[in-house]
Every structure is written in structure tokens, then in C-alpha cells.
Coordinates of C-alpha atoms in Angstrom, one line a residue:
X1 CA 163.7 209.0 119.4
X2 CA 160.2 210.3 120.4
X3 CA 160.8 209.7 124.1
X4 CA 163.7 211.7 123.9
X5 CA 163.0 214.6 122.6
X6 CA 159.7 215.0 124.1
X7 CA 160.6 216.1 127.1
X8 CA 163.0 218.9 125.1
X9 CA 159.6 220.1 123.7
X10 CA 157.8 220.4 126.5
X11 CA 160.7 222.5 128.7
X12 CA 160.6 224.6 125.7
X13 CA 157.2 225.0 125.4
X14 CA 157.1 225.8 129.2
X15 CA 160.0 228.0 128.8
X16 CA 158.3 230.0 125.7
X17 CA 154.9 230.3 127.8
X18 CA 156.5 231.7 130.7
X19 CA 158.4 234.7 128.5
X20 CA 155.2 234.9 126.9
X21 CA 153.4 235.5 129.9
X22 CA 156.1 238.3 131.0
X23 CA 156.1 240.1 128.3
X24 CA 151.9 240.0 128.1
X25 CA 152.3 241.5 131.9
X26 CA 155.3 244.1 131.0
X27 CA 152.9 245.2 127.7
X28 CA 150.0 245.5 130.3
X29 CA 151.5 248.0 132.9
X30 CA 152.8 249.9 130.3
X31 CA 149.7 250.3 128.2
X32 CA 147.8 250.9 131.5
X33 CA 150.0 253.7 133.1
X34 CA 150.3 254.7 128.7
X35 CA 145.8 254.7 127.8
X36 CA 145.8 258.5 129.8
X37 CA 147.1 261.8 128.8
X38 CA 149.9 261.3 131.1
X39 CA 152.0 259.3 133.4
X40 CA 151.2 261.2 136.2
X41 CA 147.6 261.0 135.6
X42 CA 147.3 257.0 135.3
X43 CA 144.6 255.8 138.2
X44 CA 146.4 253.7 141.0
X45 CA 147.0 249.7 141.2
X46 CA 145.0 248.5 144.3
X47 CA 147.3 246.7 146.2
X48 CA 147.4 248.4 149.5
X49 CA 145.8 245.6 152.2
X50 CA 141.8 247.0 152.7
X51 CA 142.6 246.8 156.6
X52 CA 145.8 249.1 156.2
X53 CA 144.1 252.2 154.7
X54 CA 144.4 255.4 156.6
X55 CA 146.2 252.7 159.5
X56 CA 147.5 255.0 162.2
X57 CA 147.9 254.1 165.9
X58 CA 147.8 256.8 168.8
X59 CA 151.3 255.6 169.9
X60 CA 152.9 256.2 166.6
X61 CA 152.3 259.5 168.1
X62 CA 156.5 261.4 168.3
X63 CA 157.6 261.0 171.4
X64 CA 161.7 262.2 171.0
X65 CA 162.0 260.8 174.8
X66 CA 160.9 258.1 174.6
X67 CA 163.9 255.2 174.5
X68 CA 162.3 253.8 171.3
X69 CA 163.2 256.8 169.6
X70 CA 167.2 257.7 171.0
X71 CA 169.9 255.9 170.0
X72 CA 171.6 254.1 166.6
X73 CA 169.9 251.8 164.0
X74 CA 170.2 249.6 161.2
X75 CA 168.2 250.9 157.8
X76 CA 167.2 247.9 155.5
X77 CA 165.6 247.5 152.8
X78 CA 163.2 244.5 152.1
X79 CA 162.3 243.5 148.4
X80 CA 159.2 241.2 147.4
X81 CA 158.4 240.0 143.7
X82 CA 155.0 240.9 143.1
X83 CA 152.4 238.0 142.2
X84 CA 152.0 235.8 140.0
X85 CA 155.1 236.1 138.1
X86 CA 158.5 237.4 139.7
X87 CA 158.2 240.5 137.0
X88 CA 157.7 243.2 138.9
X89 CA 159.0 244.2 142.3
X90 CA 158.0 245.9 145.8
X91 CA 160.3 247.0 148.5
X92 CA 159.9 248.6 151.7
X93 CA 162.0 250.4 154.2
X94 CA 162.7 248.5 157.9
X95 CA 164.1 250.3 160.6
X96 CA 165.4 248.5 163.7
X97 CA 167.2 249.5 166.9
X98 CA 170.4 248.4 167.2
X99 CA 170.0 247.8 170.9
X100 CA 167.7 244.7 169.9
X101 CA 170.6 242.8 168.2
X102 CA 173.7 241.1 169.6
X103 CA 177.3 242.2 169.9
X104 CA 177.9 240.1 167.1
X105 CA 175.3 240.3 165.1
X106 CA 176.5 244.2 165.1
X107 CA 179.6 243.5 164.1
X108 CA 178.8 241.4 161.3
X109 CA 176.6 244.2 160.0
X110 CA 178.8 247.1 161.0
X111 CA 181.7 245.8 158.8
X112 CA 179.4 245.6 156.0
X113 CA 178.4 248.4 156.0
X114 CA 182.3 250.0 156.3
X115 CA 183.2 248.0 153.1
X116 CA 180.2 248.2 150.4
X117 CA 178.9 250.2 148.4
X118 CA 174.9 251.4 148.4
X119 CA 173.9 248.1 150.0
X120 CA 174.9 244.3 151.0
X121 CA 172.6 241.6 150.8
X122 CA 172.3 239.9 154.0
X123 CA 171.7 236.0 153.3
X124 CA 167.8 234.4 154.0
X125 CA 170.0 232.1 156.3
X126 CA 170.9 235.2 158.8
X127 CA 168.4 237.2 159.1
X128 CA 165.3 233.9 159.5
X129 CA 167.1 233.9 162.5
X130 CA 166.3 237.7 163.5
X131 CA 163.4 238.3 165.3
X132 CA 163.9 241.5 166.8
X133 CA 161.0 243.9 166.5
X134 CA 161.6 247.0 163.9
X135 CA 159.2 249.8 162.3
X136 CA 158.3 248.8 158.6
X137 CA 157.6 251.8 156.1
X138 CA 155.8 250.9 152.7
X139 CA 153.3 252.5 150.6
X140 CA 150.5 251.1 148.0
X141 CA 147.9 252.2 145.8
X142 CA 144.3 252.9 146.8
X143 CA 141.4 255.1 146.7
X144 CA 142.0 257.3 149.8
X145 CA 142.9 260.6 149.2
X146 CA 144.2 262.1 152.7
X147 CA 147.9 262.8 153.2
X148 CA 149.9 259.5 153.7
X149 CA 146.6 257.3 154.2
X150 CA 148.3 254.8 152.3
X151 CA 151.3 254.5 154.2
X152 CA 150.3 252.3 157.1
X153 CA 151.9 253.1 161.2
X154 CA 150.1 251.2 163.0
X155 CA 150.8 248.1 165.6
X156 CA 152.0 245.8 162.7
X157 CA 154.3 248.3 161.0
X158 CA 155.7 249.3 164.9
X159 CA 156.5 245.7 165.8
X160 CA 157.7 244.0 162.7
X161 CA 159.4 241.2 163.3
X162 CA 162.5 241.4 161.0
X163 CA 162.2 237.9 159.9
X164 CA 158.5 238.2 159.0
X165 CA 157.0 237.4 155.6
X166 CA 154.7 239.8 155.1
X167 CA 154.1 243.4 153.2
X168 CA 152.0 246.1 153.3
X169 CA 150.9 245.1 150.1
X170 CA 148.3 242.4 149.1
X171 CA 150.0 240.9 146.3
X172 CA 153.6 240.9 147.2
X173 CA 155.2 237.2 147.2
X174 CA 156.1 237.2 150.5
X175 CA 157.6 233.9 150.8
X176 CA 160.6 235.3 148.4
X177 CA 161.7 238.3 150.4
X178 CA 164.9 239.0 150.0
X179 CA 166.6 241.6 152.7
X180 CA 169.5 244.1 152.4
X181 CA 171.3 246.3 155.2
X182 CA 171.6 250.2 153.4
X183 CA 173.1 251.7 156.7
X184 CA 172.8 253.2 160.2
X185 CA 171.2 256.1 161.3
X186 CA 170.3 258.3 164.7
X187 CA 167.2 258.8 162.9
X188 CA 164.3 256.1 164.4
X189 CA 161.7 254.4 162.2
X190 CA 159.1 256.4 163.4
X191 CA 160.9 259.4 163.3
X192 CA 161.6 258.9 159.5
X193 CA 157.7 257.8 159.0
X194 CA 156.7 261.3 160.4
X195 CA 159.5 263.2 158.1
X196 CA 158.4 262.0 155.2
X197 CA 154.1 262.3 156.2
X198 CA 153.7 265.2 158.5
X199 CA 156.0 267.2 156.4
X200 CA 155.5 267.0 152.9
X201 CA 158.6 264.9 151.0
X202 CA 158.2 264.6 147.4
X203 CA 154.5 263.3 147.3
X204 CA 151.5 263.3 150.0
X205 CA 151.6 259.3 149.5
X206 CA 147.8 259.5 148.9
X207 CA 146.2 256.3 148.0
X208 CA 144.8 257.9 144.8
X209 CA 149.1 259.7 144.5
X210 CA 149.9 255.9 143.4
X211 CA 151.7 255.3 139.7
X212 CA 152.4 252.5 138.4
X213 CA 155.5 254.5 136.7
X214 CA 155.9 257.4 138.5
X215 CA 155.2 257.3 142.2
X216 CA 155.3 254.0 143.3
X217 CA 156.3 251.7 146.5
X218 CA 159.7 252.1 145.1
X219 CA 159.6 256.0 144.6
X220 CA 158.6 255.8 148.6
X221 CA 161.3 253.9 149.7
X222 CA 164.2 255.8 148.0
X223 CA 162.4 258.6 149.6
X224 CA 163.1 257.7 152.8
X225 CA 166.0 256.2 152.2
X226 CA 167.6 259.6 150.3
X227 CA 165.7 262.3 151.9
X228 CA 165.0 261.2 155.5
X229 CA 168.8 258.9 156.0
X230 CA 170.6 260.6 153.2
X231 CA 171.6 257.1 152.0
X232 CA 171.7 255.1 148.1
X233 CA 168.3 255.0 146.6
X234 CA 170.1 252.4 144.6
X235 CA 167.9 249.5 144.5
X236 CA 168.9 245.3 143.6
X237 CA 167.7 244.6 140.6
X238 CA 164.2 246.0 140.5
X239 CA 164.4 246.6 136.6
X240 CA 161.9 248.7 135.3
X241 CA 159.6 248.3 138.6
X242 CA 162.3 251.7 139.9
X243 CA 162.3 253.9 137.0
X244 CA 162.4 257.3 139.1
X245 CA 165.1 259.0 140.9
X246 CA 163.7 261.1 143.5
X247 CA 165.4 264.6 144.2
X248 CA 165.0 266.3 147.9
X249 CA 166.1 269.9 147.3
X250 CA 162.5 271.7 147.4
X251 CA 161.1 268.6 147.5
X252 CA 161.1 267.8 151.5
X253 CA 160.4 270.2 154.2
X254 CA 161.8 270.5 157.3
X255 CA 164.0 267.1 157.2
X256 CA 167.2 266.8 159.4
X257 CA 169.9 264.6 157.4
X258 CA 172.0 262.4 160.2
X259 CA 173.5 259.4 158.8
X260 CA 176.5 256.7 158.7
X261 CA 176.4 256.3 154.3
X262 CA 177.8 253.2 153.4
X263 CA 180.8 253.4 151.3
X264 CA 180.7 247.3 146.1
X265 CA 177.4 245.5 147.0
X266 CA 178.5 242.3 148.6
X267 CA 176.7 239.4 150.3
X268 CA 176.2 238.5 154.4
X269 CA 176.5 235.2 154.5

């Protein structure tokens, strides 16, 4: 009888440690972004990558001629669990020409984007395959304090594979990134990274602009996603890492809305 129910205990008593533990790191944030006067006042959770801070190549530089900037592409959106328990969440915008996928491959995203509604998850199976290069958008926390510092553009962000496992941020599990088509746009990566930074849309993006509650990687991507593609800010199941719906009237200057919305969340497979 002891054999048998020993292993019961133990999955329970794993089971019991790891709510535990969730509940410990939920209590935490709180209580952080909760010990000052205000939300908007709580300081900002280092995770921005030390080598991304103030990361901003000359050929980010807006060229409208250039190819890489004309014609249609696909908006996702990637989502990471943050480390070391898959509590919270970070997500971050990729933009990729459509010129760089196949007629299929097209297709298959075209019609998804015809029949769902705010976004379709496109399955790990698909899009490992998909290498094509694409501009990644993401923001985190840190102690600069110029407009959009912590919102890298540099080489990395500007050639992102779409397949890669990586973030902007240094404690995103990268290995569980999960990837979801939003939409298509006329409106280029770069394009939308200079919308949002060179004129003002909703926050500065500062390092030292980061909430835990309030103005977060997630507040950056519906951002973009709302105010620069006029698509869903709708995010999968980030719980209460998305707490904050972002409004663009008097909020964003000088932004030119041209999109393709998507019109019930389904699956690629």
C-alpha cells in the first residue's frame, strides 16, 4: 500500500509547490509595482538585453524608396513565457515582407487571415520551417531615459529570422515561443518602428517608462499593432501580464492607418 500511494504524494506535493511558487511570483509583481504611491510610478524590471540599450543602426535610417520598404506584409505577433515559471508573458511585434514567402505559403496565411477573428495561431510545425528575414519590434525595462532607447533597431531586429528563438528581452523563455499571424499591412516594419519612436505614440518607450502593470512589452505591442496597423490588440492568453488597453486618439502623432484587419481565432496547422 505504501508503494502505491507514494508516488500520489509526491505528484501532489510537486503539484502544490509549483501553485505555490505561482502564486509567491503573482504576490511579488503585484506588491512591487503596489510598495509606491502609484502604478505609474513603480521603477522598471531590468530585462532589456545590456547590449540592446539605445541599439540603433544608421540603416534603420527611412528610406520610403527603398524596396525593403514598398510593398505588402504579414504582421505577427510572437509570445514568450517569461523565466522561470510560464507565469508571466512577453510578446513582440514581427513584420515580414511578403515577397520573402512562397505562393503558398501566402495562401495559407491569406485565408487565415479572411476567416478569423483578431489572430490565428500558426503551428510551431509551420513556421520552424520559415526562415525568411523580418523586422522584430519589442521593448523592455531599463535605466535609459532617451526616447525609445529601449526599443532596440538595430542589425538583429532588421534581419530576424522568423523562426528564431530569441527576444529582446533577457529572460524570455525562448525555446517556448509561440507565433500568431494578426494581419497584412502596406506599412513596413521599419516604417511602423519609426511611427511609433520618432513620433510620440502613447509612451516615449524610455527604459526608465517601463511598468510592470502599466506600460509594459505588451502595452508596446498593442501599440503597434492598434495605432501603427489599426489591427486587434487582442492578445492569446497573456492573463494578467496585458492588463492595459491602449487608446490612439491624442495619443499618436502623425500616424497613417493602412491596413487589411482580420475579420474566430483558429489554428495554422
Amino acid at each position: 500500500i505504501t508503494s502505491s500511494i507514494s508516488p500520489l504524494n509526491n505528484h501532489y506535493r510537486t503539484t502544490m509547490r509549483k501553485s505555490a511558487i505561482s502564486l509567491l511570483s503573482c504576490l511579488a509583481i503585484f506588491a512591487r509595482a503596489m510598495s509606491v504611491d502609484s502604478l505609474e510610478d513603480a521603477s522598471p524590471m531590468l530585462e532589456l538585453l545590456p547590449e540592446y540599450v539605445n541599439e540603433q543602426d544608421d540603416i534603420a535610417l527611412l528610406d520610403k524608396d527603398s524596396p525593403d520598404e514598398k510593398g505588402d506584409f504579414f504582421v505577427f505577433l510572437q509570445k514568450f513565457p517569461l523565466e522561470p515559471i510560464d507565469v508571466f508573458f512577453h510578446t513582440e511585434v514581427v513584420v515580414c515582407n511578403k515577397d520573402k514567402f512562397s505562393t503558398q505559403q501566402i495562401e495559407l496565411l491569406e485565408q487565415e487571415i479572411a476567416e478569423m477573428k483578431d489572430f490565428a495561431k500558426v503551428d510551431k510545425s509551420v513556421w520552424s520551417t520559415w526562415s525568411m528575414p523580418c523586422v522584430e519590434l519589442g521593448y523592455g525595462g531599463s535605466f535609459c531615459e532617451e526616447s525609445c532607447c529601449s526599443v532596440p533597431h538595430g542589425v538583429n531586429q532588421l534581419d530576424y529570422p522568423l523562426n528564431a528563438h530569441r527576444a529582446v528581452i533577457m529572460n524570455a523563455d525562448t525555446e517556448e515561443k509561440e507565433l500568431y499571424i494578426y494581419g497584412s499591412s502596406d506599412i513596413s516594419g521599419n516604417q511602423a518602428f519609426h511611427d511609433v519612436c520618432h513620433n510620440k505614440c502613447w509612451s516615449d518607450w524610455k527604459g526608465t517608462d517601463y511598468n510592470l502593470i502599466t506600460n509594459n512589452c505588451n502595452t508596446f505591442t498593442s501599440t503597434v499593432l492598434s495605432c501603427v496597423y489599426g489591427l486587434s490588440e487582442k492578445k492569446p492568453n497573456l492573463g494578467i501580464s496585458d492588463m492595459v488597453d491602449v487608446t490612439c486618439a491624442n495619443k499618436c502623432d502623425a500616424l497613417s492607418k493602412k491596413f487589411q484587419p482580420g475579420g474566430g481565432e483558429t489554428a495554422l496547422m
